[in-house]
C-alpha positions as protocol buffer text, in pm:
chain_id: "A"
residue {
  index: 1
  type: MET
  ca { x: -5860 y: 6360 z: -978 }
}
residue {
  index: 2
  type: ARG
  ca { x: -5809 y: 6561 z: -656 }
}
residue {
  index: 3
  type: ALA
  ca { x: -5514 y: 6774 z: -581 }
}
residue {
  index: 4
  type: TYR
  ca { x: -5371 y: 6955 z: -279 }
}
residue {
  index: 5
  type: GLU
  ca { x: -5237 y: 7245 z: -360 }
}
residue {
  index: 6
  type: VAL
  ca { x: -4957 y: 7443 z: -45 }
}
residue {
  index: 7
  type: THR
  ca { x: -4856 y: 7817 z: -151 }
}
residue {
  index: 8
  type: VAL
  ca { x: -4571 y: 7969 z: 40 }
}
residue {
  index: 9
  type: ASP
  ca { x: -4431 y: 8291 z: 40 }
}
residue {
  index: 10
  type: VAL
  ca { x: -4064 y: 8282 z: 153 }
}
residue {
  index: 11
  type: GLU
  ca { x: -3867 y: 8558 z: 259 }
}
residue {
  index: 12
  type: ALA
  ca { x: -3580 y: 8586 z: 36 }
}
residue {
  index: 13
  type: ARG
  ca { x: -3283 y: 8539 z: 251 }
}
residue {
  index: 14
  type: LEU
  ca { x: -3452 y: 8182 z: 272 }
}
residue {
  index: 15
  type: GLU
  ca { x: -3533 y: 8129 z: -64 }
}
residue {
  index: 16
  type: ALA
  ca { x: -3215 y: 7880 z: -157 }
}
residue {
  index: 17
  type: ALA
  ca { x: -3287 y: 7663 z: 174 }
}
residue {
  index: 18
  type: PHE
  ca { x: -3643 y: 7596 z: 125 }
}
residue {
  index: 19
  type: VAL
  ca { x: -3579 y: 7500 z: -294 }
}
residue {
  index: 20
  type: ARG
  ca { x: -3322 y: 7261 z: -134 }
}
residue {
  index: 21
  type: TYR
  ca { x: -3564 y: 7165 z: 161 }
}
residue {
  index: 22
  type: MET
  ca { x: -3839 y: 7110 z: -121 }
}
residue {
  index: 23
  type: VAL
  ca { x: -3644 y: 6924 z: -378 }
}
residue {
  index: 24
  type: ASP
  ca { x: -3419 y: 6703 z: -209 }
}
residue {
  index: 25
  type: LYS
  ca { x: -3623 y: 6602 z: 121 }
}
residue {
  index: 26
  type: HIS
  ca { x: -3966 y: 6678 z: 169 }
}
residue {
  index: 27
  type: ILE
  ca { x: -4096 y: 6625 z: -185 }
}
residue {
  index: 28
  type: PRO
  ca { x: -3929 y: 6291 z: -275 }
}
residue {
  index: 29
  type: GLU
  ca { x: -4065 y: 6206 z: 56 }
}
residue {
  index: 30
  type: ILE
  ca { x: -4430 y: 6273 z: 14 }
}
residue {
  index: 31
  type: LEU
  ca { x: -4368 y: 6125 z: -335 }
}
residue {
  index: 32
  type: GLY
  ca { x: -4266 y: 5843 z: -111 }
}
residue {
  index: 33
  type: THR
  ca { x: -4653 y: 5777 z: 70 }
}
residue {
  index: 34
  type: GLY
  ca { x: -4791 y: 5660 z: -200 }
}
residue {
  index: 35
  type: CYS
  ca { x: -5098 y: 5900 z: -203 }
}
residue {
  index: 36
  type: PHE
  ca { x: -4992 y: 6079 z: -503 }
}
residue {
  index: 37
  type: GLU
  ca { x: -4989 y: 5990 z: -830 }
}
residue {
  index: 38
  type: ALA
  ca { x: -4754 y: 6353 z: -958 }
}
residue {
  index: 39
  type: ILE
  ca { x: -4635 y: 6636 z: -776 }
}
residue {
  index: 40
  type: ARG
  ca { x: -4524 y: 6965 z: -903 }
}
residue {
  index: 41
  type: PHE
  ca { x: -4335 y: 7237 z: -804 }
}
residue {
  index: 42
  type: GLU
  ca { x: -4355 y: 7548 z: -966 }
}
residue {
  index: 43
  type: THR
  ca { x: -4288 y: 7932 z: -913 }
}
residue {
  index: 44
  type: ALA
  ca { x: -4467 y: 8241 z: -959 }
}
residue {
  index: 45
  type: GLY
  ca { x: -4123 y: 8465 z: -936 }
}
residue {
  index: 46
  type: PRO
  ca { x: -3880 y: 8541 z: -642 }
}
residue {
  index: 47
  type: GLY
  ca { x: -4073 y: 8424 z: -310 }
}
residue {
  index: 48
  type: ARG
  ca { x: -4365 y: 8273 z: -408 }
}
residue {
  index: 49
  type: TYR
  ca { x: -4370 y: 7902 z: -467 }
}
residue {
  index: 50
  type: ARG
  ca { x: -4685 y: 7638 z: -485 }
}
residue {
  index: 51
  type: THR
  ca { x: -4652 y: 7230 z: -470 }
}
residue {
  index: 52
  type: ARG
  ca { x: -4938 y: 7106 z: -640 }
}
residue {
  index: 53
  type: TYR
  ca { x: -4972 y: 6685 z: -500 }
}
residue {
  index: 54
  type: GLU
  ca { x: -5200 y: 6513 z: -737 }
}
residue {
  index: 55
  type: ALA
  ca { x: -5417 y: 6207 z: -636 }
}
residue {
  index: 56
  type: ALA
  ca { x: -5608 y: 5981 z: -840 }
}
residue {
  index: 57
  type: ARG
  ca { x: -5858 y: 5921 z: -583 }
}
residue {
  index: 58
  type: ALA
  ca { x: -6033 y: 6128 z: -323 }
}
residue {
  index: 59
  type: GLU
  ca { x: -5949 y: 5855 z: -26 }
}
residue {
  index: 60
  type: ASP
  ca { x: -5572 y: 5915 z: -156 }
}
residue {
  index: 61
  type: LEU
  ca { x: -5555 y: 6217 z: -79 }
}
residue {
  index: 62
  type: GLU
  ca { x: -5805 y: 6188 z: 260 }
}
residue {
  index: 63
  type: ARG
  ca { x: -5517 y: 5905 z: 345 }
}
residue {
  index: 64
  type: TYR
  ca { x: -5246 y: 6133 z: 308 }
}
residue {
  index: 65
  type: LEU
  ca { x: -5380 y: 6409 z: 510 }
}
residue {
  index: 66
  type: ALA
  ca { x: -5517 y: 6182 z: 814 }
}
residue {
  index: 67
  type: ALA
  ca { x: -5201 y: 5983 z: 808 }
}
residue {
  index: 68
  type: HIS
  ca { x: -4886 y: 6208 z: 722 }
}
residue {
  index: 69
  type: THR
  ca { x: -4952 y: 6580 z: 743 }
}
residue {
  index: 70
  type: GLU
  ca { x: -4909 y: 6639 z: 1120 }
}
residue {
  index: 71
  type: ALA
  ca { x: -4523 y: 6480 z: 1071 }
}
residue {
  index: 72
  type: PHE
  ca { x: -4435 y: 6645 z: 749 }
}
residue {
  index: 73
  type: ARG
  ca { x: -4614 y: 6955 z: 878 }
}
residue {
  index: 74
  type: ALA
  ca { x: -4395 y: 6930 z: 1179 }
}
residue {
  index: 75
  type: ASP
  ca { x: -4079 y: 6878 z: 995 }
}
residue {
  index: 76
  type: PHE
  ca { x: -4132 y: 7210 z: 763 }
}
residue {
  index: 77
  type: ALA
  ca { x: -4187 y: 7413 z: 1075 }
}
residue {
  index: 78
  type: THR
  ca { x: -3859 y: 7236 z: 1208 }
}
residue {
  index: 79
  type: HIS
  ca { x: -3633 y: 7364 z: 936 }
}
residue {
  index: 80
  type: PHE
  ca { x: -3844 y: 7708 z: 871 }
}
residue {
  index: 81
  type: PRO
  ca { x: -3956 y: 7801 z: 1207 }
}
residue {
  index: 82
  type: GLU
  ca { x: -4025 y: 8170 z: 1061 }
}
residue {
  index: 83
  type: GLY
  ca { x: -3970 y: 8364 z: 712 }
}
residue {
  index: 84
  type: CYS
  ca { x: -4204 y: 8083 z: 502 }
}
residue {
  index: 85
  type: ARG
  ca { x: -4601 y: 8128 z: 531 }
}
residue {
  index: 86
  type: PRO
  ca { x: -4770 y: 7838 z: 374 }
}
residue {
  index: 87
  type: SER
  ca { x: -5160 y: 7796 z: 289 }
}
residue {
  index: 88
  type: ARG
  ca { x: -5327 y: 7515 z: 143 }
}
residue {
  index: 89
  type: GLU
  ca { x: -5598 y: 7420 z: -65 }
}
residue {
  index: 90
  type: THR
  ca { x: -5794 y: 7117 z: -213 }
}
residue {
  index: 91
  type: TRP
  ca { x: -5924 y: 7077 z: -558 }
}
residue {
  index: 92
  type: THR
  ca { x: -6128 y: 6897 z: -725 }
}
residue {
  index: 93
  type: GLN
  ca { x: -6104 y: 6793 z: -1106 }
}
residue {
  index: 94
  type: VAL
  ca { x: -6458 y: 6868 z: -1248 }
}
residue {
  index: 95
  type: GLN
  ca { x: -6316 y: 6828 z: -1630 }
}
residue {
  index: 96
  type: ALA
  ca { x: -6018 y: 6799 z: -1825 }
}
residue {
  index: 97
  type: TRP
  ca { x: -5911 y: 6858 z: -2200 }
}
residue {
  index: 98
  type: ARG
  ca { x: -5613 y: 6775 z: -2340 }
}
residue {
  index: 99
  type: ALA
  ca { x: -5461 y: 6946 z: -2706 }
}
residue {
  index: 100
  type: GLU
  ca { x: -5519 y: 6659 z: -2998 }
}
residue {
  index: 101
  type: ALA
  ca { x: -5208 y: 6500 z: -3241 }
}
residue {
  index: 102
  type: PRO
  ca { x: -5158 y: 6766 z: -3506 }
}
């Protein structure tokens, strides 16, 4: 599994609009590319958000990065030209554990 994480620090004045944009538009459109099997949108507290895009295979993530990121980043910049500072990382799963059912 490959994960692509985008963390965004959002100014307080933009927070409500940012959350609406992510939930109603951005994330559903990215899920619609078929590149990811799951997407998680999380907050660490006021003004700090993380979106984790989970791809089953490295090829799926590479396809997203090559074919889709430019348009999605441009759309994001149109909606939030200032006040949002994203950072991005790609993660490769080494191993996973699950709790056993009681």
